[in-house]
Structures are given as structure tokens and as C-alpha cells.
Tab-separated table of C-alpha atoms in Angstrom:
chain	number	residue	atom	x	y	z
A	1	MET	CA	3.532	2.842	24.351
A	2	VAL	CA	1.897	0.693	21.383
A	3	ILE	CA	3.695	0.139	17.875
A	4	PRO	CA	1.022	0.216	14.468
A	5	ILE	CA	2.262	-2.259	11.746
A	6	HIS	CA	-0.466	-1.897	9.937
A	7	ASP	CA	-4.039	-0.444	9.506
A	8	SER	CA	-7.631	-1.898	7.808
A	9	ASN	CA	-8.326	1.066	5.854
A	10	PRO	CA	-7.397	0.385	2.053
A	11	VAL	CA	-7.385	3.599	0.019
A	12	ARG	CA	-8.386	4.182	-3.257
A	13	ARG	CA	-5.327	5.381	-5.292
A	14	THR	CA	-1.686	4.611	-4.577
A	15	PRO	CA	-0.479	7.194	-1.694
A	16	VAL	CA	2.508	8.251	-4.408
A	17	VAL	CA	3.510	11.314	-1.667
A	18	THR	CA	3.992	9.264	0.819
A	19	TYR	CA	6.314	6.775	-0.785
A	20	LEU	CA	8.132	9.505	-2.305
A	21	LEU	CA	8.314	11.207	1.297
A	22	ILE	CA	9.859	7.708	2.962
A	23	LEU	CA	12.062	7.207	-0.317
A	24	LEU	CA	13.650	10.987	0.203
A	25	ASN	CA	14.366	10.380	3.884
A	26	ILE	CA	15.897	7.105	3.386
A	27	GLY	CA	18.193	8.433	1.227
A	28	ILE	CA	18.738	11.463	1.715
A	29	PHE	CA	20.045	9.191	5.706
A	30	LEU	CA	22.039	7.425	3.533
A	31	VAL	CA	23.889	10.204	2.238
A	32	SER	CA	24.037	11.996	5.450
A	33	PRO	CA	27.464	11.681	7.935
A	34	VAL	CA	24.935	9.941	10.229
A	35	SER	CA	24.310	6.929	8.752
A	36	GLY	CA	28.094	5.631	9.153
A	37	LEU	CA	28.489	4.654	5.053
A	38	SER	CA	30.555	7.299	4.441
A	39	GLY	CA	33.199	6.267	5.918
A	40	GLY	CA	35.336	6.651	8.809
A	41	GLY	CA	34.351	6.424	12.698
A	42	GLY	CA	34.334	7.299	15.946
A	43	ALA	CA	35.858	11.114	16.801
A	44	ASP	CA	36.025	11.739	13.120
A	45	ARG	CA	32.095	10.677	12.775
A	46	VAL	CA	30.752	12.671	15.893
A	47	CYS	CA	32.819	16.008	14.325
A	48	ARG	CA	31.364	15.741	10.915
A	49	GLN	CA	27.868	14.437	12.225
A	50	GLN	CA	27.740	17.882	14.367
A	51	ALA	CA	29.404	20.362	11.614
A	52	PHE	CA	26.426	18.773	9.464
A	53	PHE	CA	23.553	19.853	12.289
A	54	ARG	CA	24.563	22.767	12.456
A	55	GLU	CA	24.665	23.705	8.621
A	56	TYR	CA	21.830	22.107	7.974
A	57	ALA	CA	19.373	21.240	10.823
A	58	ALA	CA	17.117	24.146	12.203
A	59	ILE	CA	18.291	26.261	15.738
A	60	PRO	CA	15.781	27.548	17.758
A	61	ARG	CA	17.605	30.896	18.298
A	62	GLU	CA	17.937	31.678	14.753
A	63	LEU	CA	14.792	30.653	13.897
A	64	THR	CA	13.719	33.358	16.178
A	65	SER	CA	16.006	36.295	15.540
A	66	ASN	CA	15.635	34.945	11.603
A	67	HIS	CA	19.492	35.491	11.606
A	68	GLN	CA	22.410	32.707	11.476
A	69	LEU	CA	24.673	32.106	14.487
A	70	SER	CA	27.785	33.860	14.475
A	71	GLU	CA	29.366	31.982	16.807
A	72	PRO	CA	32.571	29.555	16.506
A	73	THR	CA	30.747	26.058	15.109
A	74	PRO	CA	32.442	22.980	14.662
A	75	THR	CA	34.022	22.852	11.186
A	76	GLY	CA	33.899	18.734	10.480
A	77	ASP	CA	37.334	18.012	10.998
A	78	LEU	CA	39.249	16.617	14.330
A	79	ALA	CA	41.360	19.442	16.657
A	80	ARG	CA	44.613	18.206	18.737
A	81	ALA	CA	45.103	20.123	21.880
A	82	PRO	CA	48.605	20.372	23.413
A	83	ASP	CA	47.957	17.928	26.243
A	84	GLY	CA	46.966	15.334	23.427
A	85	ARG	CA	43.554	15.033	23.393
A	86	ILE	CA	41.550	14.881	20.534
A	87	GLY	CA	38.155	17.255	19.948
A	88	CYS	CA	36.416	18.600	17.207
A	89	LEU	CA	37.955	21.988	15.492
A	90	VAL	CA	35.674	25.023	15.627
A	91	GLY	CA	35.337	28.054	13.782
A	92	ARG	CA	33.815	30.771	12.064
A	93	PRO	CA	30.485	29.110	9.901
A	94	SER	CA	31.786	29.726	5.957
A	95	TYR	CA	28.838	28.456	4.634
A	96	ASP	CA	25.311	31.224	4.642
A	97	LYS	CA	22.660	29.836	5.714
A	98	ALA	CA	18.333	30.606	5.728
A	99	PRO	CA	17.246	30.080	9.147
A	100	ALA	CA	13.671	29.429	6.967
A	101	LEU	CA	14.597	27.675	5.031
A	102	SER	CA	16.660	25.094	7.657
A	103	VAL	CA	13.203	24.369	8.559
A	104	LEU	CA	12.700	21.941	5.330
A	105	PHE	CA	16.138	20.940	5.279
A	106	ALA	CA	15.777	19.180	8.973
A	107	MET	CA	12.524	17.816	7.822
A	108	PHE	CA	14.932	15.238	6.219
A	109	LEU	CA	17.493	14.666	8.644
A	110	HIS	CA	17.487	11.937	11.138
A	111	GLY	CA	19.623	11.417	14.362
A	112	GLY	CA	20.591	7.862	13.944
A	113	TRP	CA	18.649	5.002	12.373
A	114	LEU	CA	16.413	4.321	15.346
A	115	HIS	CA	14.803	7.885	14.794
A	116	LEU	CA	14.269	7.564	10.950
A	117	LEU	CA	12.571	3.526	11.209
A	118	GLY	CA	10.413	5.039	13.813
A	119	ASN	CA	9.124	7.851	12.061
A	120	MET	CA	8.463	6.274	8.638
A	121	LEU	CA	7.272	3.499	10.125
A	122	PHE	CA	4.385	5.650	11.161
A	123	LEU	CA	4.089	7.956	8.149
A	124	PHE	CA	3.307	4.195	6.145
A	125	VAL	CA	1.040	2.959	8.970
A	126	PHE	CA	-0.995	6.375	8.362
A	127	GLY	CA	-0.054	8.677	5.510
A	128	ASN	CA	-1.641	6.596	2.733
A	129	ASN	CA	-5.064	7.005	4.138
A	130	VAL	CA	-4.611	10.998	5.193
A	131	GLU	CA	-3.183	11.648	1.392
A	132	ASP	CA	-6.155	9.672	-0.026
A	133	ARG	CA	-8.314	12.361	1.556
A	134	PHE	CA	-6.652	15.618	1.358
A	135	GLY	CA	-5.554	14.693	-2.397
A	136	ARG	CA	-1.691	14.716	-2.695
A	137	LEU	CA	-0.695	18.080	-3.247
A	138	ARG	CA	-2.845	19.649	-0.890
A	139	TYR	CA	-1.360	16.098	1.125
A	140	LEU	CA	2.011	17.277	0.461
A	141	LEU	CA	1.304	21.096	1.483
A	142	PHE	CA	0.229	20.253	5.107
A	143	TYR	CA	2.635	17.622	5.646
A	144	LEU	CA	5.299	20.387	4.915
A	145	ALA	CA	2.789	23.011	7.077
A	146	CYS	CA	2.788	20.910	9.909
A	147	GLY	CA	6.361	20.035	10.309
A	148	TYR	CA	6.837	24.051	10.109
A	149	ILE	CA	4.647	25.110	12.605
A	150	ALA	CA	5.842	22.192	14.896
A	151	THR	CA	9.214	23.985	14.668
A	152	TYR	CA	8.473	27.154	14.940
A	153	ALA	CA	5.862	26.305	18.075
A	154	PHE	CA	8.805	24.885	19.927
A	155	SER	CA	11.342	27.737	18.259
A	156	PHE	CA	9.163	30.169	20.242
A	157	ALA	CA	8.518	27.927	23.635
A	158	TYR	CA	12.702	28.189	23.889
A	159	ALA	CA	13.908	30.889	22.244
A	160	ASN	CA	17.357	30.697	23.522
A	161	ASP	CA	18.026	27.151	22.919
A	162	THR	CA	20.867	26.657	20.384
A	163	THR	CA	20.305	22.408	20.094
A	164	THR	CA	19.833	21.226	16.437
A	165	LEU	CA	16.424	19.987	15.924
A	166	VAL	CA	16.102	17.418	13.095
A	167	GLY	CA	13.297	14.608	12.086
A	168	ALA	CA	10.201	14.442	9.980
A	169	SER	CA	8.437	13.699	13.288
A	170	GLY	CA	6.643	17.080	14.157
A	171	ALA	CA	5.189	16.738	10.377
A	172	ILE	CA	4.036	13.069	11.085
A	173	ALA	CA	2.591	14.061	13.975
A	174	GLY	CA	0.740	16.559	12.329
A	175	VAL	CA	-0.693	13.464	9.880
A	176	LEU	CA	-1.422	11.590	12.903
A	177	GLY	CA	-3.199	14.624	13.661
A	178	ALA	CA	-5.601	14.409	11.267
A	179	TYR	CA	-6.438	10.615	10.687
A	180	LEU	CA	-7.697	10.774	14.034
A	181	VAL	CA	-9.954	13.039	13.140
A	182	MET	CA	-10.723	11.600	9.611
A	183	PHE	CA	-10.813	7.901	10.435
A	184	PRO	CA	-11.299	7.664	14.623
A	185	ARG	CA	-12.684	4.237	13.964
A	186	ALA	CA	-10.438	2.494	11.483
A	187	ARG	CA	-8.607	-0.350	13.460
A	188	VAL	CA	-4.578	-0.788	13.463
A	189	VAL	CA	-2.731	-4.029	14.046
A	190	SER	CA	-0.354	-2.522	16.484
A	191	LEU	CA	2.227	-4.265	19.311
A	192	VAL	CA	1.303	-4.025	22.567
A	193	PRO	CA	4.242	-4.494	24.844
A	194	PHE	CA	3.325	-6.826	28.149
A	195	PHE	CA	5.870	-9.039	28.837
A	196	PHE	CA	6.813	-9.785	24.902
A	197	PHE	CA	4.928	-8.196	22.493
A	198	ILE	CA	1.386	-8.645	21.834
A	199	PRO	CA	-0.825	-7.831	18.322
A	200	LEU	CA	-3.684	-7.004	18.747
A	201	ARG	CA	-6.774	-4.749	16.445
A	202	LEU	CA	-6.982	-1.572	18.281
A	203	PRO	CA	-9.174	1.613	17.127
A	204	ALA	CA	-7.361	4.836	16.020
A	205	TRP	CA	-8.261	6.892	18.421
A	206	LEU	CA	-7.047	4.411	20.772
A	207	VAL	CA	-3.963	4.545	19.317
A	208	LEU	CA	-3.183	7.494	18.394
A	209	GLY	CA	-4.763	9.369	21.671
A	210	SER	CA	-2.301	7.456	23.999
A	211	TRP	CA	0.585	8.081	21.676
A	212	PHE	CA	-0.596	11.970	21.871
A	213	LEU	CA	-1.021	11.517	25.757
A	214	LEU	CA	2.526	10.166	26.263
A	215	GLN	CA	4.041	12.923	24.172
A	216	TYR	CA	2.589	15.696	26.357
A	217	LEU	CA	3.138	14.284	29.807
A	218	TYR	CA	6.786	13.765	28.233
A	219	PHE	CA	6.516	17.036	27.675
A	220	ARG	CA	4.746	18.027	30.661
A	221	GLY	CA	7.872	16.043	32.777
A	222	ALA	CA	4.797	13.971	34.779
A	223	GLY	CA	6.963	11.875	36.282
A	224	LEU	CA	7.991	10.081	33.427
A	225	THR	CA	10.900	9.622	31.419
A	226	GLY	CA	11.303	9.300	27.904
A	227	GLY	CA	13.879	9.889	25.313
A	228	ALA	CA	16.701	12.201	25.761
A	229	GLY	CA	16.831	15.020	23.521
A	230	VAL	CA	13.610	14.284	22.478
A	231	ALA	CA	11.629	17.751	20.955
A	232	TYR	CA	8.073	16.403	22.611
A	233	PHE	CA	6.272	19.967	22.122
A	234	ALA	CA	7.311	20.044	18.776
A	235	HIS	CA	5.326	16.751	18.791
A	236	VAL	CA	2.421	18.044	20.259
A	237	ALA	CA	1.960	21.023	18.167
A	238	GLY	CA	2.463	19.069	14.973
A	239	PHE	CA	-0.131	16.842	16.042
A	240	VAL	CA	-2.600	19.547	17.445
A	241	ALA	CA	-1.901	21.510	14.083
A	242	GLY	CA	-3.053	18.487	11.600
A	243	LEU	CA	-6.189	17.792	14.202
A	244	LEU	CA	-7.297	21.421	13.633
A	245	ILE	CA	-6.525	21.553	9.794
A	246	ALA	CA	-8.197	17.990	9.245
A	247	VAL	CA	-10.931	19.399	11.438
A	248	ALA	CA	-11.361	23.064	9.091
A	249	PHE	CA	-10.800	20.852	5.893
A	250	GLY	CA	-13.460	18.106	6.928
A	251	ARG	CA	-15.785	21.236	7.524
A	252	ALA	CA	-14.783	23.349	4.197
A	253	ARG	CA	-15.961	19.773	2.245
A	254	ARG	CA	-18.932	19.472	4.056
A	255	ARG	CA	-19.645	22.996	3.294
A	256	PRO	CA	-23.215	23.726	0.589
A	257	PRO	CA	-21.887	24.884	-3.122
A	258	PRO	CA	-22.966	28.574	-3.369
A	259	SER	CA	-26.391	28.917	-5.133
A	260	TYR	CA	-26.935	32.520	-7.664
A	261	SER	CA	-30.000	33.795	-8.265
A	262	TRP	CA	-30.124	35.990	-11.380
A	263	ALA	CA	-32.191	38.332	-11.978
């Protein structure tokens, strides 16, 4: 897959919301157990990560039933079995979780440094222009809506799944879909893998179209192997949602103002 690093598409105003979203994602990641900066390591860190995600991440079965899972979950502490093996202590949840609100939390959580940096790169390159076209408040609502649509679409497709979903990928996929509609001919400087990475200026329709096609093929399992544990269907759903919203927004802007006649 090509890696976009810059687009030749100037904006009229500072993309404040895009920058704030990036800072929020980075800040929350740094204070989470996943970053590894809060101390501890090995099995202790794994247990804290599992407990953290079970409490704050989105879980398909919880979203489709609108009820928190009652089964035992990791508490974040280590336990030693009689045979000497060490594992994560489990128990009944000590928290009350609102499934619908967990979707919002999950949009600002990431599973690792590569997950975070990859998402933020795409948001940095493409988010500013979409924000410029939508306007700041509409862009923020659009971003959150795409994240919700992507997460719920995945959850209803895999209704009994209890895997934790984290990441801004669904919302950012919506941004990519909107960018494709709004700026299909914009030039995007991208690193293309060919023995080594070669920087090329490619049209946005090619960069984003190939990204979407790859996500769809990974989702369909068409002889390709993507990253393990990646919710590709959420990427597909978010991208389509962003594309359709951008089309509707463009049509609304082109609609002539109503005319009035006075008797």
C-alpha cells in the first residue's frame, strides 16, 4: 500500500479541529497502559491493557445488545496458579459501562504505536482539507458520525463477537471517503514500495481508491493477508459513510436558495 505524506491542496484557514483530534489521540495514548510509559512490563502490562480495553473499548456483543457483558473480565492484576504459572486475574466487572458511549471512547484508543502513528498520518494529510470544506463544527460532527457508523456496522456484522474494538480508523476512513469526493484530482505525495520506498505525486483518486480497494479485499479475504485483528469491515463502512455524506453535502450546497412570492 502507498503511504501518503503530503498533499498539494492548500487550505483557507487553520484546521483547528484536525489538530485537536490528533493531539487528543496522542495524549490519551501516552497516558494509557498501552504506551508502556506508565511503568511495569511483561505480563503485568498485558493484564493492565486487557482490563483497560474491556472497560473502555467497544465490544460488538455489548453494542448489539446494548448491555454490558456480565462474564468475568481481567481485573488488571496478576495471579499465580498452583502449578506456578502466572496469568491475569479475572473477576466480575467493577464498573458500569454504557455501550453506546464506549464507541466514543474507542475512537481515541489505539493498540500500539504503529496503529496510532499510521492513523494520525492519514488524518494529518487528509483531514485539514475536509475540515476546510465542511467547516469546523460540521467536520467534528461528521468525524464522530463516521466513527459511530463504522463501529456499529462492524458490530452488527459480527454481533456475537466479544473482541475489543479500538482506534480512530473508522472515523478517519470517513474522512478519506469525503476527500475522494471533494478533491479527487488533488496531488498526493506518497511513498510507493518498489524494492525501497519511492516518493511519487499521485492523484487522490488513485491513492484513496487503491486504499479502499485493499481494505475491501482484506475484508473479503480474497487471497490476501492483512494485519491480524484489524477490523477491515469497519474501514469499508466508514469510508462509504464518509463518501455518501460528502456527496449529500455537495448536493445541498449546490441547491439554489428558495424563492418567495408575495401576494
